[in-house]
mmCIF file with all atom_site columns, C-alpha atoms in Angstrom:
data_model
loop_
_atom_site.group_PDB
_atom_site.id
_atom_site.type_symbol
_atom_site.label_atom_id
_atom_site.label_alt_id
_atom_site.label_comp_id
_atom_site.label_asym_id
_atom_site.label_entity_id
_atom_site.label_seq_id
_atom_site.pdbx_PDB_ins_code
_atom_site.Cartn_x
_atom_site.Cartn_y
_atom_site.Cartn_z
_atom_site.occupancy
_atom_site.B_iso_or_equiv
_atom_site.pdbx_formal_charge
_atom_site.auth_seq_id
_atom_site.auth_comp_id
_atom_site.auth_asym_id
_atom_site.auth_atom_id
_atom_site.pdbx_PDB_model_num
ATOM 1   C CA . SER F 1 1   ? 0.000  0.000  0.000   1.00 0.00 ? 1   SER F CA 1
ATOM 2   C CA . SER F 1 2   ? 1.177  3.518  -0.750  1.00 0.00 ? 2   SER F CA 1
ATOM 3   C CA . SER F 1 3   ? 1.879  5.816  2.169   1.00 0.00 ? 3   SER F CA 1
ATOM 4   C CA . PHE F 1 4   ? 1.870  8.942  -0.002  1.00 0.00 ? 4   PHE F CA 1
ATOM 5   C CA . ASP F 1 5   ? 0.589  11.885 1.974   1.00 0.00 ? 5   ASP F CA 1
ATOM 6   C CA . GLU F 1 6   ? -1.259 14.178 -0.431  1.00 0.00 ? 6   GLU F CA 1
ATOM 7   C CA . SER F 1 7   ? -0.809 17.155 1.909   1.00 0.00 ? 7   SER F CA 1
ATOM 8   C CA . SER F 1 8   ? 2.955  17.026 1.279   1.00 0.00 ? 8   SER F CA 1
ATOM 9   C CA . SER F 1 9   ? 2.430  17.634 -2.449  1.00 0.00 ? 9   SER F CA 1
ATOM 10  C CA . PRO F 1 10  ? 3.080  21.179 -3.676  1.00 0.00 ? 10  PRO F CA 1
ATOM 11  C CA . TYR F 1 11  ? -0.230 20.852 -5.545  1.00 0.00 ? 11  TYR F CA 1
ATOM 12  C CA . PHE F 1 12  ? -2.186 20.353 -2.319  1.00 0.00 ? 12  PHE F CA 1
ATOM 13  C CA . LEU F 1 13  ? -4.455 23.205 -1.224  1.00 0.00 ? 13  LEU F CA 1
ATOM 14  C CA . ALA F 1 14  ? -5.744 23.060 2.343   1.00 0.00 ? 14  ALA F CA 1
ATOM 15  C CA . SER F 1 15  ? -9.358 23.904 3.136   1.00 0.00 ? 15  SER F CA 1
ATOM 16  C CA . ASN F 1 16  ? -8.219 27.221 4.668   1.00 0.00 ? 16  ASN F CA 1
ATOM 17  C CA . ASP F 1 17  ? -6.239 28.216 1.550   1.00 0.00 ? 17  ASP F CA 1
ATOM 18  C CA . ASN F 1 18  ? -8.335 30.745 -0.314  1.00 0.00 ? 18  ASN F CA 1
ATOM 19  C CA . PRO F 1 19  ? -7.665 33.631 -2.730  1.00 0.00 ? 19  PRO F CA 1
ATOM 20  C CA . GLY F 1 20  ? -8.497 36.219 -0.058  1.00 0.00 ? 20  GLY F CA 1
ATOM 21  C CA . ASN F 1 21  ? -5.688 35.132 2.274   1.00 0.00 ? 21  ASN F CA 1
ATOM 22  C CA . ILE F 1 22  ? -3.038 37.695 3.125   1.00 0.00 ? 22  ILE F CA 1
ATOM 23  C CA . LEU F 1 23  ? 0.240  35.871 3.756   1.00 0.00 ? 23  LEU F CA 1
ATOM 24  C CA . VAL F 1 24  ? 2.363  38.695 5.184   1.00 0.00 ? 24  VAL F CA 1
ATOM 25  C CA . SER F 1 25  ? 1.796  41.368 7.803   1.00 0.00 ? 25  SER F CA 1
ATOM 26  C CA . GLN F 1 26  ? 3.235  44.261 5.765   1.00 0.00 ? 26  GLN F CA 1
ATOM 27  C CA . ILE F 1 27  ? 2.196  44.790 2.168   1.00 0.00 ? 27  ILE F CA 1
ATOM 28  C CA . LEU F 1 28  ? 4.751  45.707 -0.477  1.00 0.00 ? 28  LEU F CA 1
ATOM 29  C CA . LEU F 1 29  ? 4.819  49.473 -0.974  1.00 0.00 ? 29  LEU F CA 1
ATOM 30  C CA . GLY F 1 30  ? 7.847  49.659 -3.268  1.00 0.00 ? 30  GLY F CA 1
ATOM 31  C CA . ALA F 1 31  ? 11.619 49.421 -3.212  1.00 0.00 ? 31  ALA F CA 1
ATOM 32  C CA . GLU F 1 32  ? 11.813 50.778 0.342   1.00 0.00 ? 32  GLU F CA 1
ATOM 33  C CA . ASN F 1 33  ? 10.297 47.646 1.902   1.00 0.00 ? 33  ASN F CA 1
ATOM 34  C CA . TYR F 1 34  ? 10.860 45.096 -0.879  1.00 0.00 ? 34  TYR F CA 1
ATOM 35  C CA . ASN F 1 35  ? 13.524 43.073 0.940   1.00 0.00 ? 35  ASN F CA 1
ATOM 36  C CA . THR F 1 36  ? 11.442 42.646 4.079   1.00 0.00 ? 36  THR F CA 1
ATOM 37  C CA . TRP F 1 37  ? 8.350  41.800 2.016   1.00 0.00 ? 37  TRP F CA 1
ATOM 38  C CA . TYR F 1 38  ? 10.354 39.360 -0.146  1.00 0.00 ? 38  TYR F CA 1
ATOM 39  C CA . ARG F 1 39  ? 11.746 37.542 2.882   1.00 0.00 ? 39  ARG F CA 1
ATOM 40  C CA . SER F 1 40  ? 8.283  37.330 4.488   1.00 0.00 ? 40  SER F CA 1
ATOM 41  C CA . MET F 1 41  ? 6.753  35.989 1.276   1.00 0.00 ? 41  MET F CA 1
ATOM 42  C CA . ILE F 1 42  ? 9.519  33.378 0.900   1.00 0.00 ? 42  ILE F CA 1
ATOM 43  C CA . VAL F 1 43  ? 8.817  32.128 4.431   1.00 0.00 ? 43  VAL F CA 1
ATOM 44  C CA . ALA F 1 44  ? 5.039  32.083 3.865   1.00 0.00 ? 44  ALA F CA 1
ATOM 45  C CA . LEU F 1 45  ? 5.199  30.367 0.465   1.00 0.00 ? 45  LEU F CA 1
ATOM 46  C CA . ARG F 1 46  ? 7.683  27.806 1.782   1.00 0.00 ? 46  ARG F CA 1
ATOM 47  C CA . ALA F 1 47  ? 5.386  27.106 4.751   1.00 0.00 ? 47  ALA F CA 1
ATOM 48  C CA . LYS F 1 48  ? 2.535  26.485 2.300   1.00 0.00 ? 48  LYS F CA 1
ATOM 49  C CA . ASN F 1 49  ? 4.822  24.306 0.122   1.00 0.00 ? 49  ASN F CA 1
ATOM 50  C CA . LYS F 1 50  ? 4.291  26.657 -2.844  1.00 0.00 ? 50  LYS F CA 1
ATOM 51  C CA . LEU F 1 51  ? 7.722  28.305 -3.159  1.00 0.00 ? 51  LEU F CA 1
ATOM 52  C CA . GLY F 1 52  ? 8.631  26.178 -6.182  1.00 0.00 ? 52  GLY F CA 1
ATOM 53  C CA . PHE F 1 53  ? 5.903  27.841 -8.235  1.00 0.00 ? 53  PHE F CA 1
ATOM 54  C CA . VAL F 1 54  ? 7.533  31.282 -8.009  1.00 0.00 ? 54  VAL F CA 1
ATOM 55  C CA . THR F 1 55  ? 11.146 30.081 -8.148  1.00 0.00 ? 55  THR F CA 1
ATOM 56  C CA . GLY F 1 56  ? 10.524 28.113 -11.330 1.00 0.00 ? 56  GLY F CA 1
ATOM 57  C CA . LEU F 1 57  ? 11.134 24.690 -9.786  1.00 0.00 ? 57  LEU F CA 1
ATOM 58  C CA . ILE F 1 58  ? 7.520  23.703 -10.458 1.00 0.00 ? 58  ILE F CA 1
ATOM 59  C CA . VAL F 1 59  ? 6.828  24.458 -14.098 1.00 0.00 ? 59  VAL F CA 1
ATOM 60  C CA . GLU F 1 60  ? 3.528  24.538 -15.937 1.00 0.00 ? 60  GLU F CA 1
ATOM 61  C CA . PRO F 1 61  ? 2.768  21.019 -17.191 1.00 0.00 ? 61  PRO F CA 1
ATOM 62  C CA . PRO F 1 62  ? 1.322  20.444 -20.667 1.00 0.00 ? 62  PRO F CA 1
ATOM 63  C CA . MET F 1 63  ? -2.447 20.931 -20.913 1.00 0.00 ? 63  MET F CA 1
ATOM 64  C CA . ASN F 1 64  ? -3.013 17.180 -21.395 1.00 0.00 ? 64  ASN F CA 1
ATOM 65  C CA . ASP F 1 65  ? -1.031 16.316 -18.246 1.00 0.00 ? 65  ASP F CA 1
ATOM 66  C CA . VAL F 1 66  ? -3.040 15.021 -15.264 1.00 0.00 ? 66  VAL F CA 1
ATOM 67  C CA . LEU F 1 67  ? -1.404 17.692 -13.070 1.00 0.00 ? 67  LEU F CA 1
ATOM 68  C CA . TYR F 1 68  ? -2.342 20.611 -15.330 1.00 0.00 ? 68  TYR F CA 1
ATOM 69  C CA . GLU F 1 69  ? -5.616 21.503 -13.570 1.00 0.00 ? 69  GLU F CA 1
ATOM 70  C CA . LYS F 1 70  ? -3.972 21.226 -10.143 1.00 0.00 ? 70  LYS F CA 1
ATOM 71  C CA . TRP F 1 71  ? -1.089 23.427 -11.323 1.00 0.00 ? 71  TRP F CA 1
ATOM 72  C CA . LEU F 1 72  ? -3.572 25.970 -12.695 1.00 0.00 ? 72  LEU F CA 1
ATOM 73  C CA . ARG F 1 73  ? -5.476 26.108 -9.371  1.00 0.00 ? 73  ARG F CA 1
ATOM 74  C CA . CYS F 1 74  ? -2.288 26.539 -7.331  1.00 0.00 ? 74  CYS F CA 1
ATOM 75  C CA . ASN F 1 75  ? -0.872 29.094 -9.753  1.00 0.00 ? 75  ASN F CA 1
ATOM 76  C CA . SER F 1 76  ? -4.087 31.150 -9.561  1.00 0.00 ? 76  SER F CA 1
ATOM 77  C CA . MET F 1 77  ? -4.122 30.906 -5.772  1.00 0.00 ? 77  MET F CA 1
ATOM 78  C CA . ILE F 1 78  ? -0.509 32.125 -5.538  1.00 0.00 ? 78  ILE F CA 1
ATOM 79  C CA . ILE F 1 79  ? -1.204 35.037 -7.905  1.00 0.00 ? 79  ILE F CA 1
ATOM 80  C CA . ALA F 1 80  ? -4.121 36.030 -5.640  1.00 0.00 ? 80  ALA F CA 1
ATOM 81  C CA . TRP F 1 81  ? -1.894 35.777 -2.554  1.00 0.00 ? 81  TRP F CA 1
ATOM 82  C CA . ILE F 1 82  ? 0.766  37.950 -4.178  1.00 0.00 ? 82  ILE F CA 1
ATOM 83  C CA . ILE F 1 83  ? -1.801 40.542 -5.301  1.00 0.00 ? 83  ILE F CA 1
ATOM 84  C CA . ASN F 1 84  ? -3.238 40.636 -1.745  1.00 0.00 ? 84  ASN F CA 1
ATOM 85  C CA . SER F 1 85  ? 0.250  41.287 -0.361  1.00 0.00 ? 85  SER F CA 1
ATOM 86  C CA . VAL F 1 86  ? 1.087  44.366 -2.444  1.00 0.00 ? 86  VAL F CA 1
ATOM 87  C CA . SER F 1 87  ? -0.275 47.923 -2.603  1.00 0.00 ? 87  SER F CA 1
ATOM 88  C CA . LYS F 1 88  ? -3.195 48.653 -4.938  1.00 0.00 ? 88  LYS F CA 1
ATOM 89  C CA . ASP F 1 89  ? -0.888 50.473 -7.380  1.00 0.00 ? 89  ASP F CA 1
ATOM 90  C CA . ILE F 1 90  ? 1.492  47.535 -7.607  1.00 0.00 ? 90  ILE F CA 1
ATOM 91  C CA . ALA F 1 91  ? -1.397 45.060 -7.817  1.00 0.00 ? 91  ALA F CA 1
ATOM 92  C CA . SER F 1 92  ? -2.939 46.866 -10.783 1.00 0.00 ? 92  SER F CA 1
ATOM 93  C CA . SER F 1 93  ? 0.387  46.680 -12.617 1.00 0.00 ? 93  SER F CA 1
ATOM 94  C CA . VAL F 1 94  ? 0.854  42.904 -12.178 1.00 0.00 ? 94  VAL F CA 1
ATOM 95  C CA . ILE F 1 95  ? -2.690 41.518 -12.155 1.00 0.00 ? 95  ILE F CA 1
ATOM 96  C CA . TYR F 1 96  ? -2.490 40.416 -15.800 1.00 0.00 ? 96  TYR F CA 1
ATOM 97  C CA . GLY F 1 97  ? 0.565  38.201 -15.330 1.00 0.00 ? 97  GLY F CA 1
ATOM 98  C CA . ASN F 1 98  ? -0.006 34.702 -16.711 1.00 0.00 ? 98  ASN F CA 1
ATOM 99  C CA . SER F 1 99  ? 1.851  32.787 -14.036 1.00 0.00 ? 99  SER F CA 1
ATOM 100 C CA . SER F 1 100 ? 2.786  33.307 -10.419 1.00 0.00 ? 100 SER F CA 1
ATOM 101 C CA . ARG F 1 101 ? 6.447  33.101 -11.479 1.00 0.00 ? 101 ARG F CA 1
ATOM 102 C CA . GLU F 1 102 ? 5.936  35.860 -14.060 1.00 0.00 ? 102 GLU F CA 1
ATOM 103 C CA . VAL F 1 103 ? 4.235  38.107 -11.464 1.00 0.00 ? 103 VAL F CA 1
ATOM 104 C CA . TRP F 1 104 ? 6.944  37.300 -8.880  1.00 0.00 ? 104 TRP F CA 1
ATOM 105 C CA . MET F 1 105 ? 9.790  38.082 -11.303 1.00 0.00 ? 105 MET F CA 1
ATOM 106 C CA . ASP F 1 106 ? 8.090  41.269 -12.516 1.00 0.00 ? 106 ASP F CA 1
ATOM 107 C CA . ILE F 1 107 ? 7.882  42.547 -8.939  1.00 0.00 ? 107 ILE F CA 1
ATOM 108 C CA . LYS F 1 108 ? 11.452 41.456 -8.228  1.00 0.00 ? 108 LYS F CA 1
ATOM 109 C CA . GLU F 1 109 ? 12.843 43.234 -11.303 1.00 0.00 ? 109 GLU F CA 1
ATOM 110 C CA . ARG F 1 110 ? 11.015 46.451 -10.471 1.00 0.00 ? 110 ARG F CA 1
ATOM 111 C CA . TYR F 1 111 ? 11.481 46.733 -6.733  1.00 0.00 ? 111 TYR F CA 1
ATOM 112 C CA . SER F 1 112 ? 14.591 44.876 -5.655  1.00 0.00 ? 112 SER F CA 1
ATOM 113 C CA . GLN F 1 113 ? 17.338 47.408 -5.241  1.00 0.00 ? 113 GLN F CA 1
ATOM 114 C CA . LYS F 1 114 ? 20.881 46.893 -6.354  1.00 0.00 ? 114 LYS F CA 1
ATOM 115 C CA . ASN F 1 115 ? 23.009 45.838 -3.420  1.00 0.00 ? 115 ASN F CA 1
ATOM 116 C CA . GLY F 1 116 ? 25.491 48.723 -3.362  1.00 0.00 ? 116 GLY F CA 1
ATOM 117 C CA . PRO F 1 117 ? 23.119 51.657 -2.716  1.00 0.00 ? 117 PRO F CA 1
ATOM 118 C CA . ARG F 1 118 ? 20.966 49.675 -0.279  1.00 0.00 ? 118 ARG F CA 1
ATOM 119 C CA . ILE F 1 119 ? 23.984 48.421 1.699   1.00 0.00 ? 119 ILE F CA 1
ATOM 120 C CA . PHE F 1 120 ? 25.250 52.003 1.913   1.00 0.00 ? 120 PHE F CA 1
ATOM 121 C CA . GLN F 1 121 ? 21.830 53.221 3.082   1.00 0.00 ? 121 GLN F CA 1
ATOM 122 C CA . LEU F 1 122 ? 21.519 50.452 5.698   1.00 0.00 ? 122 LEU F CA 1
ATOM 123 C CA . LYS F 1 123 ? 25.020 51.075 7.069   1.00 0.00 ? 123 LYS F CA 1
ATOM 124 C CA . ARG F 1 124 ? 24.284 54.789 7.273   1.00 0.00 ? 124 ARG F CA 1
ATOM 125 C CA . GLU F 1 125 ? 21.049 54.081 9.185   1.00 0.00 ? 125 GLU F CA 1
ATOM 126 C CA . ILE F 1 126 ? 22.841 51.677 11.550  1.00 0.00 ? 126 ILE F CA 1
ATOM 127 C CA . TYR F 1 127 ? 25.707 54.064 12.252  1.00 0.00 ? 127 TYR F CA 1
ATOM 128 C CA . GLY F 1 128 ? 23.339 56.986 12.709  1.00 0.00 ? 128 GLY F CA 1
ATOM 129 C CA . LEU F 1 129 ? 20.788 55.210 14.900  1.00 0.00 ? 129 LEU F CA 1
ATOM 130 C CA . LYS F 1 130 ? 20.518 56.718 18.380  1.00 0.00 ? 130 LYS F CA 1
ATOM 131 C CA . GLN F 1 131 ? 18.423 55.419 21.248  1.00 0.00 ? 131 GLN F CA 1
ATOM 132 C CA . GLU F 1 132 ? 17.197 58.898 22.253  1.00 0.00 ? 132 GLU F CA 1
ATOM 133 C CA . ASN F 1 133 ? 13.740 58.445 23.809  1.00 0.00 ? 133 ASN F CA 1
ATOM 134 C CA . MET F 1 134 ? 13.171 54.879 22.544  1.00 0.00 ? 134 MET F CA 1
ATOM 135 C CA . SER F 1 135 ? 13.025 52.098 25.096  1.00 0.00 ? 135 SER F CA 1
ATOM 136 C CA . VAL F 1 136 ? 15.919 49.631 24.976  1.00 0.00 ? 136 VAL F CA 1
ATOM 137 C CA . THR F 1 137 ? 13.544 47.025 23.532  1.00 0.00 ? 137 THR F CA 1
ATOM 138 C CA . VAL F 1 138 ? 12.318 49.272 20.702  1.00 0.00 ? 138 VAL F CA 1
ATOM 139 C CA . TYR F 1 139 ? 15.855 50.505 19.996  1.00 0.00 ? 139 TYR F CA 1
ATOM 140 C CA . PHE F 1 140 ? 17.200 46.944 19.890  1.00 0.00 ? 140 PHE F CA 1
ATOM 141 C CA . ALA F 1 141 ? 14.349 45.765 17.629  1.00 0.00 ? 141 ALA F CA 1
ATOM 142 C CA . LYS F 1 142 ? 15.012 48.619 15.179  1.00 0.00 ? 142 LYS F CA 1
ATOM 143 C CA . LEU F 1 143 ? 18.762 47.975 15.202  1.00 0.00 ? 143 LEU F CA 1
ATOM 144 C CA . LYS F 1 144 ? 18.292 44.221 14.813  1.00 0.00 ? 144 LYS F CA 1
ATOM 145 C CA . GLY F 1 145 ? 15.905 44.748 11.891  1.00 0.00 ? 145 GLY F CA 1
ATOM 146 C CA . LEU F 1 146 ? 18.505 46.871 10.100  1.00 0.00 ? 146 LEU F CA 1
ATOM 147 C CA . TRP F 1 147 ? 21.265 44.358 10.830  1.00 0.00 ? 147 TRP F CA 1
ATOM 148 C CA . ASP F 1 148 ? 19.101 41.457 9.655   1.00 0.00 ? 148 ASP F CA 1
ATOM 149 C CA . GLU F 1 149 ? 18.319 43.197 6.379   1.00 0.00 ? 149 GLU F CA 1
ATOM 150 C CA . LEU F 1 150 ? 22.007 44.029 5.920   1.00 0.00 ? 150 LEU F CA 1
ATOM 151 C CA . SER F 1 151 ? 22.933 40.395 6.561   1.00 0.00 ? 151 SER F CA 1
ATOM 152 C CA . ASN F 1 152 ? 20.697 39.383 3.622   1.00 0.00 ? 152 ASN F CA 1
ATOM 153 C CA . TYR F 1 153 ? 23.204 41.137 1.375   1.00 0.00 ? 153 TYR F CA 1
ATOM 154 C CA . CYS F 1 154 ? 26.165 39.377 2.934   1.00 0.00 ? 154 CYS F CA 1
ATOM 155 C CA . THR F 1 155 ? 27.655 36.440 1.139   1.00 0.00 ? 155 THR F CA 1
ATOM 156 C CA . ILE F 1 156 ? 30.045 33.732 2.122   1.00 0.00 ? 156 ILE F CA 1
ATOM 157 C CA . PRO F 1 157 ? 33.183 34.000 -0.041  1.00 0.00 ? 157 PRO F CA 1
ATOM 158 C CA . ILE F 1 158 ? 33.888 31.030 -2.298  1.00 0.00 ? 158 ILE F CA 1
ATOM 159 C CA . CYS F 1 159 ? 36.942 29.680 -0.542  1.00 0.00 ? 159 CYS F CA 1
ATOM 160 C CA . ASN F 1 160 ? 37.802 27.186 2.143   1.00 0.00 ? 160 ASN F CA 1
ATOM 161 C CA . CYS F 1 161 ? 40.083 29.436 4.174   1.00 0.00 ? 161 CYS F CA 1
ATOM 162 C CA . GLY F 1 162 ? 37.526 30.095 6.926   1.00 0.00 ? 162 GLY F CA 1
ATOM 163 C CA . THR F 1 163 ? 37.141 33.837 6.404   1.00 0.00 ? 163 THR F CA 1
ATOM 164 C CA . MET F 1 164 ? 34.220 35.596 8.011   1.00 0.00 ? 164 MET F CA 1
ATOM 165 C CA . ARG F 1 165 ? 31.159 36.572 6.030   1.00 0.00 ? 165 ARG F CA 1
ATOM 166 C CA . ASN F 1 166 ? 31.800 39.650 3.925   1.00 0.00 ? 166 ASN F CA 1
ATOM 167 C CA . CYS F 1 167 ? 29.402 42.222 2.530   1.00 0.00 ? 167 CYS F CA 1
ATOM 168 C CA . ARG F 1 168 ? 29.938 43.161 -1.079  1.00 0.00 ? 168 ARG F CA 1
#
């Protein structure tokens, strides 16, 4: 007997998965919050086992394939989730995308900033951040958020010499 668990399939949609779901707490407003939005969406899509649709790992099967209708349903659901997680202006510019990957890549091309200027901006914010009248908790949360975003731009050098992570 097969012990295949359908819920582990990327084509599985749970009863609480619906097009009106909002997967992230902060909607995408533009380049200024793209990286945070992107990271939140990656986590949410991975949790729902749908990340492969936007990364290109799960490609559209031929129309005569038994998985085609399931792919179409999931693809439409993911497009709805993406549209619900962006501002109205951004949504109106991507709503006609044919696939969730196409919509995802369109947003990425438009709003992801080049590393250099964003790294400079983050470092400037970190160096200039002062506690002033913030509580230690609020100050730490703000500082940690900036550091975490900066660490997304850090890469591990391709070598085996044990150097620390470096930012480009």
